[in-house]
Amino acid sequence: MNDLRFTTDAVQAGRAPAATLAERLAAMQAADAVELLNELELADSIGIISEMPRDHAVLILDQPELHSAAAIIGALPVPVAQELLDAMSADRVTDLFHEFDAGTRSRLVPGLGRDTKLALRKLLRYPPHTAGSLMTTEFVSVPADWSVAQTLQHIREVERSRETVYAIYVIDPATKILLRAVALRRLITSGPDVSIMSVGRDVAPVTVAPLTDQEDVARLFRKHDLLAVPVVNDGNQIIGIVTVDDVIDAMTQEMTEDTLKFGGMEALHKPYMQIGFLHMIRKRAGWLGVLFLSEMLTASAMQHFEGELEKAVVLTLFIPLIMSSGGNSGSQATSLLIRALALQELRLKDWWRVALREIPTGLVLGSFLGFIGVVRIIAWQMTGLYDYGQHWPLIAATVGTALIGIVTFGSLAGSMLPFILQKTGFDPASASAPFVATLVDVTGLVIYFSIALVILSGTLL
Amino acid sequence: MNDLRFTTDAVQAGRAPAATLAERLAAMQAADAVELLNELELADSIGIISEMPRDHAVLILDQPELHSAAAIIGALPVPVAQELLDAMSADRVTDLFHEFDAGTRSRLVPGLGRDTKLALRKLLRYPPHTAGSLMTTEFVSVPADWSVAQTLQHIREVERSRETVYAIYVIDPATKILLRAVALRRLITSGPDVSIMSVGRDVAPVTVAPLTDQEDVARLFRKHDLLAVPVVNDGNQIIGIVTVDDVIDAMTQEMTEDTLKFGGMEALHKPYMQIGFLHMIRKRAGWLGVLFLSEMLTASAMQHFEGELEKAVVLTLFIPLIMSSGGNSGSQATSLLIRALALQELRLKDWWRVALREIPTGLVLGSFLGFIGVVRIIAWQMTGLYDYGQHWPLIAATVGTALIGIVTFGSLAGSMLPFILQKTGFDPASASAPFVATLVDVTGLVIYFSIALVILSGTLL
């Protein structure tokens, strides 16, 4: 196998260097070879993959981190591409088929092996972010009437073509229903003649449905320390498995998406420097525009209090300070609740317990900031750094009281937003810091001016 | 083993119900039993664990999700506690010893088994968030002169006491240097008499140092699709392994910490409802106070432009709108760069490529928002919704130009902040949305009033 090499027209010209590089890559960890290939031009990558022993090419093409895998396979001679696709893991082949254009698909499909075609037909139909889209059909399953020795012999025969052999799924021979998941480690310590059903604990296996969200799949892996989870249909028959490496990739992808959403933009699905300039603008302009339009309400609020503003310009000095404090406390509360809901430390029905906690928290934090604010005004006034006018104690009282109100409102609004999103069917992680800030800004202005009207009425206003 | 039950004084009174519950829990997935125990009072959990078959109690106590494991073990009779600790996995025992107070430690240590004591002495010295703190000493290693059959026999003997047996570490019998990592799946498909060194690919194993950061460990798992990674000392001798379940827990913990930091607060390390009120206040007040003090610069900036403010109160109407646009674009850029650096799509040296990209991006996004802002002013003025005075076209020009400047500055500052943090030895993920907003707010005000001075000088100002 190791010296079965194939060539393509594409590397006829620069054959020697591609062959040398191919040899060097074959001696590396597959993931390191991928990093190197990602740095090269597409034509060079195609040349190198063509020159490589076939089993090593499969090892490299199987890595989801290889950016140009679809392009490489699309450029190889059809029989070579089909040979590689048949040897690759089914879930990876499915990902590549999602990337191929219609022409490449129809060129490649006819000559594929029967197993590959079947797997593709099964896997291509599941939407992204689901267990079905992460799963592979290459797992080990054995009938419940087999012995340990039979099972081990079967594993030895199929090991090369299975994504994992560390979990063995035992099914009812008649109904095909999944009965048990057995760990290979328990299998090799059991006597050869005992029934496969007697190995391991008699506990119903943890399973997921094909449409289970990948975040829920990740939660199960974390909870049960799984290496793989079976995906079962409504009849409890196993149709595939999700392995831990795909879960780690999914978790990383979710983390990136959630961070970008919390930062106030759409997910990008590509490395920063590889995104086209206009594409990047579009992804950022959407939310920025929506936030800008909402924030225009602050201008309307200010216009509403125009009379007060003209009478007491000194009030404007503290607008940015007060508004940002509301936004900051809201952003803290939102980040806390996004994670508490993601980790299922809290459920939707706990919203009122959170509210009862955030209100006193906001009052204390607001009093803390209000105290600093009042001290600042007294200090500047006393030392003559700035003159807030004859009514400066009232100004200080307005700023202090407004901070208590706004920080409390910010904490409450920021903590309730993830609940509202979850309740209305959105991901709580869609809540963004800029959105919370905008929400709190408008209300914050109204709170500030209302308090000013009460405290300063008859003096400044 | 299964009917070896032990009792403690603590459950003498309510023995029957604890025993019934213990039986029911023994029939569940360990993780589900843990969820149930987490809901109970400590005294009940102690009773149930005491009533349980010992091997099942170990299974449950080994779950990091069990909140009260340290308290339960601390309350059991010392010999029972020691029996359980000896049977538990070494990395979990280490975590518990981090939680025990000095009294419990000195009560429990003397009677522990030799292996447990040795493992504790090794593992307790590594700081949190490192490979050393995640690793276990319970791995399988065999000398390089063994055959496949010898290795398999050894695995069968030690399987029960090893965290994983799916990776087997082959060491030089003389120098103890790690030579190779062999997957169990390749082992069981190999002939019994071949040398262990002939199994699998001849590639240097992926390793980490005990002080490698857990984020870098996670990155290696993702890149190489590992189930376990060996931790080696300076002499390349294996001292432990980190398994994938611990990496998934570490990734989840990092994700929570990073989200809270990005939201502008310190990490909490406990579920939301379990944190004491004062503890929560302290964790939030710190950053909130720092941000408030920094944001006070906005009041100083406004005081500086006091004369302009009094002459043109109309300018204040747009302050919140303009400031928030700078903060929002900054928050977007920061979230983008935090992830790009975390995924190593970009290195420190790429900062100027990012800057060259963010400046035109900011100019385009700023022009987009500026355009909306100008349209808004024209629309309100024309329809008579609000009268911005005779110089309203100049006001519109000021707002539009300021938005271009501030959004560009926000995008640039927000994108550079993660680089500056990484350069100065901090985690780029320490950058928070509120911090970026505060940074941009002060500068934004100065930009706004400077542009106003240029455009409105001689008319309003």
Coordinates of N, CA and C in Angstrom, one line a residue, chain A residues 26 28-29 31-32 35 56 59 63 65 155-156 159-160 162-163 165-166 183-186 188-189 201 203-204 206 222-225 227 244-245 248-249 251-252 255-256 258-260 262-265 268 271-273 275-277 281 284-285 288 291-292 295-296 298-300 302-303 306 316-317 320-321 323-325 328 331-332 335-336 339 343 345-346 354 357-358 360-361 364 368-369 372 376 386 388 403 433-434, chain B residues 26 28-29 31-32 35 56 59 63 65 155-156 159-160 162-163 165-166 183-186 188-189 201 203-204 206 222-225 227 244-245 248-249 251-252 255-256 258-260 262-265 268 271-273 275-277 281 284-285 288 291-292 295-296 298-300 302-303 306 316-317 320-321 323-325 328 331-333 335-336 339 343 345-346 354 357-358 361 368-369 372 376 386 388 403 433-434:
Chain A
A26 N 4.6 12.8 4.8 CA 4.2 11.5 5.2 C 4.8 11.1 6.5
M28 N 5.3 13.3 9.0 CA 4.8 14.2 10.1 C 3.5 13.7 10.6
Q29 N 3.1 14.3 11.8 CA 1.7 14.2 12.3 C 0.8 14.8 11.2
A31 N -1.9 16.5 11.3 CA -2.3 17.8 11.6 C -1.2 18.8 11.3
D32 N 0.0 18.5 11.5 CA 1.1 19.4 11.1 C 1.3 19.5 9.6
E35 N -1.3 21.9 8.4 CA -0.9 23.3 8.6 C 0.1 23.8 7.5
H56 N -1.9 7.7 3.3 CA -1.5 9.0 4.0 C -2.3 10.2 3.5
L59 N -5.5 10.2 5.3 CA -5.3 10.7 6.7 C -5.3 12.2 6.7
Q63 N -8.7 15.5 7.8 CA -8.7 16.6 8.8 C -9.6 17.7 8.4
E65 N -9.4 20.6 9.4 CA -8.7 21.9 9.3 C -8.1 22.2 8.0
I155 N -14.4 -6.7 15.2 CA -13.7 -5.4 15.3 C -12.4 -5.5 14.6
R156 N -11.6 -6.6 14.7 CA -10.3 -6.7 14.0 C -10.5 -6.6 12.5
E159 N -11.9 -2.7 11.7 CA -11.3 -1.5 12.4 C -10.8 -0.4 11.5
R160 N -10.2 -0.8 10.4 CA -9.7 0.3 9.5 C -10.8 1.2 9.0
R162 N -13.6 2.1 10.5 CA -14.5 2.7 11.5 C -13.9 3.9 12.1
E163 N -14.7 4.9 12.4 CA -14.3 6.2 13.0 C -13.8 5.9 14.4
V165 N -13.6 2.4 17.4 CA -14.0 1.1 17.8 C -14.1 0.9 19.3
Y166 N -13.9 2.1 20.0 CA -13.9 2.1 21.4 C -15.3 1.9 22.1
A183 N -18.0 -0.6 26.2 CA -16.7 0.0 26.0 C -15.7 -1.1 25.6
L184 N -14.8 -0.8 24.6 CA -13.8 -1.8 24.2 C -12.9 -2.2 25.4
R185 N -12.7 -1.3 26.3 CA -11.8 -1.6 27.5 C -12.4 -2.7 28.3
R186 N -13.7 -2.7 28.5 CA -14.4 -3.8 29.2 C -14.4 -5.1 28.4
I188 N -12.1 -6.3 26.3 CA -10.8 -7.0 26.2 C -10.5 -7.6 27.6
T189 N -11.2 -7.2 28.7 CA -10.9 -7.8 30.0 C -11.9 -8.9 30.3
R201 N -22.0 -2.4 32.6 CA -23.1 -2.2 33.5 C -24.4 -2.3 32.7
V203 N -27.1 -0.6 32.0 CA -27.7 0.7 32.0 C -28.1 1.1 30.6
A204 N -29.3 1.8 30.5 CA -29.7 2.2 29.1 C -28.7 3.2 28.6
V206 N -26.8 6.3 26.8 CA -27.1 7.7 26.4 C -27.2 7.8 24.9
R222 N -20.1 16.2 28.0 CA -19.5 16.8 29.2 C -20.0 16.0 30.4
K223 N -21.3 15.8 30.4 CA -22.0 15.2 31.6 C -21.5 13.8 31.8
H224 N -21.5 13.0 30.7 CA -21.3 11.6 30.8 C -19.8 11.2 30.5
D225 N -19.0 12.2 30.2 CA -17.6 11.8 29.8 C -17.6 10.8 28.7
L227 N -16.9 9.2 24.8 CA -16.0 9.3 23.6 C -16.8 9.3 22.3
V244 N -16.1 12.2 19.8 CA -15.7 13.4 20.7 C -14.9 14.4 19.9
D245 N -14.1 14.0 18.9 CA -13.3 15.0 18.1 C -14.2 16.0 17.4
I248 N -15.6 18.4 20.0 CA -14.7 19.5 20.3 C -14.7 20.6 19.2
D249 N -14.7 20.1 18.0 CA -14.7 21.1 16.9 C -16.0 21.9 16.9
M251 N -17.8 22.6 19.6 CA -17.7 23.5 20.8 C -16.9 24.7 20.4
T252 N -15.8 24.5 19.7 CA -14.9 25.6 19.3 C -15.7 26.6 18.4
M255 N -18.2 28.5 20.4 CA -17.6 29.5 21.2 C -17.3 30.8 20.3
T256 N -16.8 30.6 19.1 CA -16.5 31.7 18.2 C -17.8 32.4 17.9
D258 N -20.6 32.5 19.5 CA -21.2 33.2 20.7 C -20.4 34.5 21.0
T259 N -19.1 34.4 20.9 CA -18.3 35.6 21.2 C -18.6 36.7 20.2
L260 N -18.7 36.4 18.9 CA -19.0 37.4 17.9 C -20.4 38.0 18.2
F262 N -22.0 38.1 21.0 CA -22.0 38.9 22.2 C -21.3 40.3 21.9
G263 N -20.4 40.2 21.0 CA -19.7 41.5 20.6 C -20.6 42.3 19.7
G264 N -21.7 41.8 19.2 CA -22.6 42.6 18.4 C -22.5 42.4 16.9
M265 N -22.1 41.2 16.5 CA -22.1 41.0 15.0 C -22.4 39.6 14.7
L268 N -19.0 34.6 11.3 CA -18.3 34.7 10.0 C -18.0 33.4 9.3
P271 N -11.7 32.3 8.8 CA -10.7 33.1 9.5 C -10.7 34.6 9.1
Y272 N -10.3 35.5 10.0 CA -10.4 36.9 9.8 C -9.8 37.4 8.5
M273 N -8.5 36.9 8.2 CA -7.9 37.5 7.1 C -8.4 36.9 5.8
I275 N -11.6 36.6 5.0 CA -13.0 37.1 4.6 C -12.8 38.3 3.7
G276 N -13.6 38.3 2.6 CA -13.6 39.4 1.7 C -14.0 40.7 2.4
F277 N -13.4 41.8 1.9 CA -13.7 43.1 2.6 C -15.2 43.4 2.6
I281 N -17.8 43.8 5.8 CA -18.6 45.1 6.0 C -20.1 44.7 6.2
R284 N -20.9 43.2 9.6 CA -20.8 44.2 10.7 C -21.8 45.3 10.6
A285 N -22.1 45.7 9.3 CA -23.0 46.8 9.1 C -24.5 46.5 9.6
L288 N -24.8 47.0 13.4 CA -24.4 48.3 13.7 C -25.5 49.3 13.3
L291 N -28.5 48.9 15.7 CA -28.2 49.6 17.0 C -28.2 51.1 16.9
F292 N -27.7 51.6 15.7 CA -27.7 53.0 15.5 C -29.1 53.6 15.4
E295 N -30.6 53.6 18.9 CA -29.9 54.6 19.7 C -30.4 56.0 19.3
M296 N -31.0 56.1 18.1 CA -31.5 57.4 17.7 C -32.6 57.9 18.7
T298 N -32.2 58.0 21.7 CA -31.6 58.8 22.7 C -31.7 60.3 22.3
A299 N -31.5 60.5 20.9 CA -31.6 61.9 20.4 C -33.0 62.4 20.6
S300 N -34.0 61.5 20.4 CA -35.4 61.9 20.6 C -35.7 62.3 22.1
M302 N -33.5 63.2 24.3 CA -32.8 64.5 24.6 C -33.6 65.7 24.1
Q303 N -34.1 65.5 22.9 CA -35.0 66.6 22.3 C -36.2 66.9 23.2
E306 N -35.3 69.1 26.0 CA -34.5 70.3 25.5 C -34.6 71.5 26.4
T316 N -25.7 68.0 31.4 CA -25.1 67.3 30.3 C -23.8 66.7 30.6
L317 N -23.0 67.3 31.5 CA -21.7 66.9 31.8 C -21.6 65.4 32.2
P320 N -22.7 61.0 29.6 CA -21.9 59.8 29.2 C -21.6 58.9 30.4
L321 N -21.2 59.5 31.5 CA -20.8 58.8 32.7 C -22.0 57.9 33.2
M323 N -24.9 57.1 31.5 CA -25.3 56.1 30.5 C -24.4 54.9 30.5
S324 N -23.1 55.1 30.5 CA -22.2 54.0 30.4 C -22.3 53.1 31.6
S325 N -22.5 53.6 32.8 CA -22.6 52.8 34.0 C -23.8 51.8 33.9
N328 N -22.7 49.1 31.3 CA -21.7 48.2 31.9 C -22.4 47.2 32.8
S331 N -24.3 44.7 30.8 CA -23.4 43.8 30.1 C -22.9 42.7 31.0
Q332 N -22.6 43.1 32.3 CA -22.1 42.1 33.3 C -23.3 41.1 33.5
S335 N -23.8 38.7 30.5 CA -22.8 37.7 30.4 C -23.0 36.6 31.4
L336 N -23.3 36.9 32.6 CA -23.6 36.0 33.7 C -24.7 35.0 33.3
R339 N -24.2 32.5 30.4 CA -23.5 31.2 30.7 C -24.4 30.4 31.7
L343 N -25.1 26.5 30.6 CA -24.7 25.4 31.5 C -25.9 24.8 32.2
E345 N -27.5 25.8 34.6 CA -27.6 26.0 36.0 C -28.9 26.6 36.4
L346 N -29.5 27.3 35.4 CA -30.8 27.9 35.6 C -31.7 27.5 34.5
V354 N -33.9 35.1 39.6 CA -32.8 35.9 39.2 C -33.2 37.4 39.4
R357 N -32.8 38.6 42.7 CA -31.4 38.8 43.1 C -30.7 40.0 42.4
E358 N -31.1 40.3 41.2 CA -30.4 41.3 40.5 C -30.9 42.7 41.0
P360 N -31.6 43.8 44.2 CA -30.7 44.2 45.3 C -29.3 44.4 44.9
T361 N -28.8 43.5 44.0 CA -27.4 43.6 43.5 C -27.3 45.0 42.8
V364 N -27.2 47.9 45.3 CA -25.9 48.0 46.0 C -24.8 48.6 45.1
F368 N -22.9 52.2 45.2 CA -21.4 52.2 45.3 C -20.9 53.3 44.2
L369 N -21.4 53.2 43.0 CA -21.0 54.1 41.9 C -21.5 55.5 42.3
I372 N -19.3 57.2 44.7 CA -18.1 57.7 44.0 C -18.4 59.0 43.3
R376 N -16.9 62.7 43.8 CA -16.2 63.4 42.8 C -16.7 64.8 42.7
Y386 N -13.7 72.8 39.5 CA -14.8 73.1 38.6 C -15.9 73.7 39.5
Y388 N -19.8 73.8 39.8 CA -21.1 73.3 39.3 C -22.3 74.3 39.7
L403 N -27.7 57.3 39.3 CA -26.8 56.1 39.2 C -27.4 54.9 39.8
A433 N -23.6 42.6 24.1 CA -23.3 43.7 25.0 C -23.8 45.1 24.4
P434 N -23.5 45.3 23.1 CA -24.0 46.6 22.5 C -25.5 46.7 22.6
Chain B
A26 N -27.9 3.4 41.9 CA -26.9 2.4 41.4 C -27.4 1.9 40.0
M28 N -28.7 3.9 37.7 CA -28.8 5.0 36.8 C -27.4 5.2 36.2
Q29 N -27.4 6.0 35.1 CA -26.1 6.6 34.6 C -25.5 7.4 35.8
A31 N -23.8 10.1 35.9 CA -24.0 11.5 35.8 C -25.5 11.9 36.2
D32 N -26.4 11.1 35.9 CA -27.8 11.3 36.3 C -27.9 11.2 37.8
E35 N -26.7 14.4 39.3 CA -27.7 15.5 39.2 C -28.7 15.4 40.4
H56 N -19.8 1.5 43.0 CA -20.6 2.5 42.4 C -20.5 3.9 43.1
L59 N -17.7 5.5 41.3 CA -18.1 6.0 40.0 C -18.8 7.4 40.1
Q63 N -17.1 11.9 39.5 CA -17.7 12.9 38.6 C -17.4 14.3 39.1
E65 N -18.8 16.9 38.4 CA -20.1 17.7 38.5 C -20.7 17.6 39.9
I155 N -2.6 -4.8 30.0 CA -3.7 -3.9 30.0 C -4.9 -4.6 30.7
R156 N -5.1 -5.9 30.5 CA -6.2 -6.6 31.1 C -6.0 -6.6 32.6
E159 N -6.5 -2.6 33.8 CA -7.6 -1.8 33.2 C -8.4 -1.0 34.2
R160 N -8.8 -1.7 35.3 CA -9.7 -1.1 36.3 C -9.1 0.1 36.9
R162 N -7.0 2.3 35.6 CA -6.4 3.3 34.6 C -7.5 4.2 34.1
E163 N -7.2 5.5 34.0 CA -8.2 6.5 33.5 C -8.6 6.1 32.0
V165 N -7.3 3.3 28.7 CA -6.3 2.3 28.2 C -6.3 2.4 26.7
Y166 N -6.9 3.4 26.1 CA -7.0 3.5 24.7 C -5.7 4.0 24.0
A183 N -2.2 3.3 19.7 CA -3.7 3.3 20.0 C -4.1 1.8 20.2
L184 N -5.0 1.6 21.2 CA -5.4 0.3 21.5 C -6.0 -0.4 20.2
R185 N -6.7 0.4 19.4 CA -7.4 -0.1 18.2 C -6.4 -0.8 17.3
R186 N -5.2 -0.2 17.2 CA -4.1 -0.8 16.3 C -3.5 -2.0 17.0
I188 N -5.1 -4.2 19.0 CA -5.9 -5.5 18.9 C -6.0 -6.0 17.5
T189 N -5.6 -5.2 16.5 CA -5.6 -5.8 15.1 C -4.2 -6.3 14.7
R201 N 2.0 4.1 13.3 CA 2.9 4.9 12.5 C 4.1 5.3 13.3
V203 N 5.9 7.9 14.2 CA 5.8 9.4 14.3 C 6.0 9.8 15.8
A204 N 6.8 10.9 16.0 CA 7.0 11.3 17.4 C 5.7 11.6 18.0
V206 N 2.7 13.4 20.1 CA 2.4 14.8 20.5 C 2.4 14.8 22.0
R222 N -7.7 19.5 19.7 CA -8.6 19.9 18.5 C -7.8 19.6 17.2
K223 N -6.5 20.0 17.2 CA -5.7 19.8 16.0 C -5.5 18.4 15.7
H224 N -5.1 17.6 16.7 CA -4.7 16.2 16.4 C -5.8 15.2 16.7
D225 N -7.0 15.6 17.1 CA -8.1 14.7 17.4 C -7.7 13.7 18.4
L227 N -7.4 11.5 22.1 CA -8.3 11.1 23.2 C -7.5 11.3 24.5
V244 N -9.4 13.4 27.3 CA -10.3 14.3 26.6 C -11.4 14.8 27.4
D245 N -11.9 14.0 28.4 CA -13.1 14.5 29.2 C -12.6 15.7 30.0
I248 N -12.5 18.7 27.8 CA -13.9 19.3 27.5 C -14.3 20.1 28.7
D249 N -14.1 19.6 29.9 CA -14.5 20.4 31.1 C -13.7 21.7 31.1
M251 N -12.4 23.3 28.6 CA -12.9 24.2 27.5 C -14.2 24.9 28.0
T252 N -15.0 24.2 28.7 CA -16.3 24.8 29.1 C -16.0 25.9 30.2
M255 N -14.7 28.9 28.5 CA -15.7 29.6 27.8 C -16.5 30.5 28.7
T256 N -16.8 30.0 29.9 CA -17.5 30.8 30.9 C -16.7 31.9 31.3
D258 N -14.2 33.4 29.8 CA -14.0 34.4 28.7 C -15.3 35.2 28.5
T259 N -16.5 34.6 28.6 CA -17.7 35.3 28.4 C -17.9 36.4 29.5
L260 N -17.6 35.9 30.8 CA -17.8 36.9 31.9 C -16.8 38.0 31.7
F262 N -15.4 39.2 29.0 CA -15.8 40.0 27.9 C -17.0 40.9 28.3
G263 N -17.9 40.4 29.2 CA -19.0 41.1 29.7 C -18.6 42.2 30.7
G264 N -17.3 42.1 31.1 CA -16.8 43.1 32.0 C -16.8 42.7 33.5
M265 N -16.6 41.5 33.8 CA -16.5 41.1 35.2 C -15.5 39.9 35.5
L268 N -16.4 33.6 38.1 CA -17.0 33.3 39.4 C -16.7 31.9 40.0
P271 N -21.9 28.1 40.2 CA -23.2 28.5 39.6 C -23.8 29.7 40.2
Y272 N -24.5 30.5 39.3 CA -25.1 31.8 39.6 C -25.8 31.8 41.0
M273 N -26.7 30.8 41.2 CA -27.6 30.9 42.4 C -26.8 30.4 43.6
I275 N -23.7 31.5 44.5 CA -22.7 32.5 44.9 C -23.4 33.4 46.0
G276 N -22.6 33.6 47.0 CA -23.1 34.5 48.1 C -23.3 35.9 47.5
F277 N -24.3 36.6 48.1 CA -24.7 37.9 47.6 C -23.4 38.9 47.7
I281 N -21.4 40.7 44.6 CA -21.2 42.2 44.6 C -19.7 42.5 44.4
R284 N -18.4 41.9 40.9 CA -18.9 42.9 39.9 C -18.5 44.3 40.1
A285 N -18.3 44.7 41.4 CA -18.0 46.1 41.8 C -16.6 46.4 41.3
L288 N -16.6 47.4 37.6 CA -17.6 48.5 37.5 C -17.0 49.8 38.0
L291 N -14.2 51.0 35.6 CA -14.8 51.6 34.4 C -15.4 53.0 34.7
F292 N -16.0 53.1 35.9 CA -16.7 54.3 36.3 C -15.6 55.4 36.5
E295 N -14.4 56.4 33.1 CA -15.5 57.1 32.4 C -15.6 58.5 32.9
M296 N -15.2 58.8 34.1 CA -15.2 60.1 34.7 C -14.4 61.1 33.8
T298 N -14.9 61.4 30.8 CA -15.9 62.0 29.9 C -16.4 63.3 30.5
A299 N -16.6 63.3 31.8 CA -17.1 64.5 32.5 C -16.0 65.6 32.4
S300 N -14.8 65.2 32.6 CA -13.7 66.2 32.4 C -13.7 66.8 31.0
M302 N -16.1 66.9 28.9 CA -17.3 67.8 28.7 C -17.0 69.2 29.4
Q303 N -16.5 69.1 30.6 CA -16.2 70.4 31.3 C -15.2 71.3 30.4
E306 N -17.1 73.2 27.9 CA -18.2 73.8 28.6 C -18.7 75.0 27.8
T316 N -25.4 68.7 22.2 CA -25.5 67.6 23.2 C -26.5 66.5 22.8
L317 N -27.5 66.9 21.9 CA -28.5 65.9 21.6 C -27.9 64.7 21.0
P320 N -25.0 60.9 23.1 CA -25.2 59.4 23.3 C -25.1 58.6 22.0
L321 N -25.7 59.1 20.9 CA -25.8 58.4 19.7 C -24.4 58.2 19.1
M323 N -21.4 58.5 20.8 CA -20.6 57.7 21.6 C -20.8 56.2 21.5
S324 N -22.1 55.9 21.5 CA -22.4 54.5 21.5 C -22.0 53.8 20.2
S325 N -22.0 54.6 19.0 CA -21.6 54.0 17.8 C -20.1 53.6 17.8
N328 N -19.9 50.5 20.0 CA -20.4 49.3 19.3 C -19.4 48.8 18.2
S331 N -16.6 47.1 20.0 CA -16.9 45.9 20.6 C -16.9 44.8 19.5
Q332 N -17.4 45.1 18.3 CA -17.4 44.1 17.2 C -15.9 43.7 16.9
A333 N -15.1 44.7 16.7 CA -13.7 44.5 16.4 C -13.0 43.7 17.4
S335 N -14.3 41.5 19.6 CA -14.8 40.1 19.7 C -14.2 39.4 18.5
L336 N -14.1 40.0 17.3 CA -13.4 39.3 16.2 C -12.0 39.0 16.5
R339 N -11.2 36.1 19.1 CA -11.3 34.7 18.6 C -10.2 34.4 17.6
L343 N -7.8 31.3 18.2 CA -7.8 30.2 17.2 C -6.4 30.2 16.5
E345 N -5.5 32.1 14.3 CA -5.6 32.4 12.8 C -4.6 33.6 12.6
L346 N -4.4 34.4 13.6 CA -3.5 35.5 13.6 C -2.4 35.4 14.7
V354 N -3.9 43.7 10.4 CA -5.3 43.9 11.0 C -5.6 45.4 11.0
R357 N -6.6 46.7 7.8 CA -7.9 46.3 7.4 C -9.0 47.0 8.1
E358 N -8.7 47.3 9.4 CA -9.8 47.9 10.2 C -10.0 49.4 9.9
T361 N -12.3 49.5 6.9 CA -13.6 49.0 7.4 C -14.3 50.0 8.2
F368 N -21.4 54.8 6.5 CA -22.8 54.3 6.5 C -23.6 54.9 7.6
L369 N -23.1 54.8 8.8 CA -23.8 55.4 10.0 C -24.0 56.9 9.8
I372 N -26.8 57.7 7.6 CA -28.1 57.6 8.2 C -28.4 58.8 9.1
R376 N -31.4 61.5 8.9 CA -32.3 61.7 10.1 C -32.4 63.2 10.4
Y386 N -38.5 68.7 14.4 CA -37.6 69.3 15.3 C -36.8 70.4 14.5
Y388 N -33.4 72.3 14.3 CA -32.0 72.3 14.8 C -31.4 73.7 14.6
L403 N -19.2 60.9 13.1 CA -19.4 59.4 13.1 C -18.3 58.7 12.3
A433 N -16.1 44.2 26.4 CA -16.9 45.2 25.7 C -17.0 46.5 26.4
P434 N -17.3 46.5 27.7 CA -17.4 47.8 28.5 C -16.1 48.5 28.5

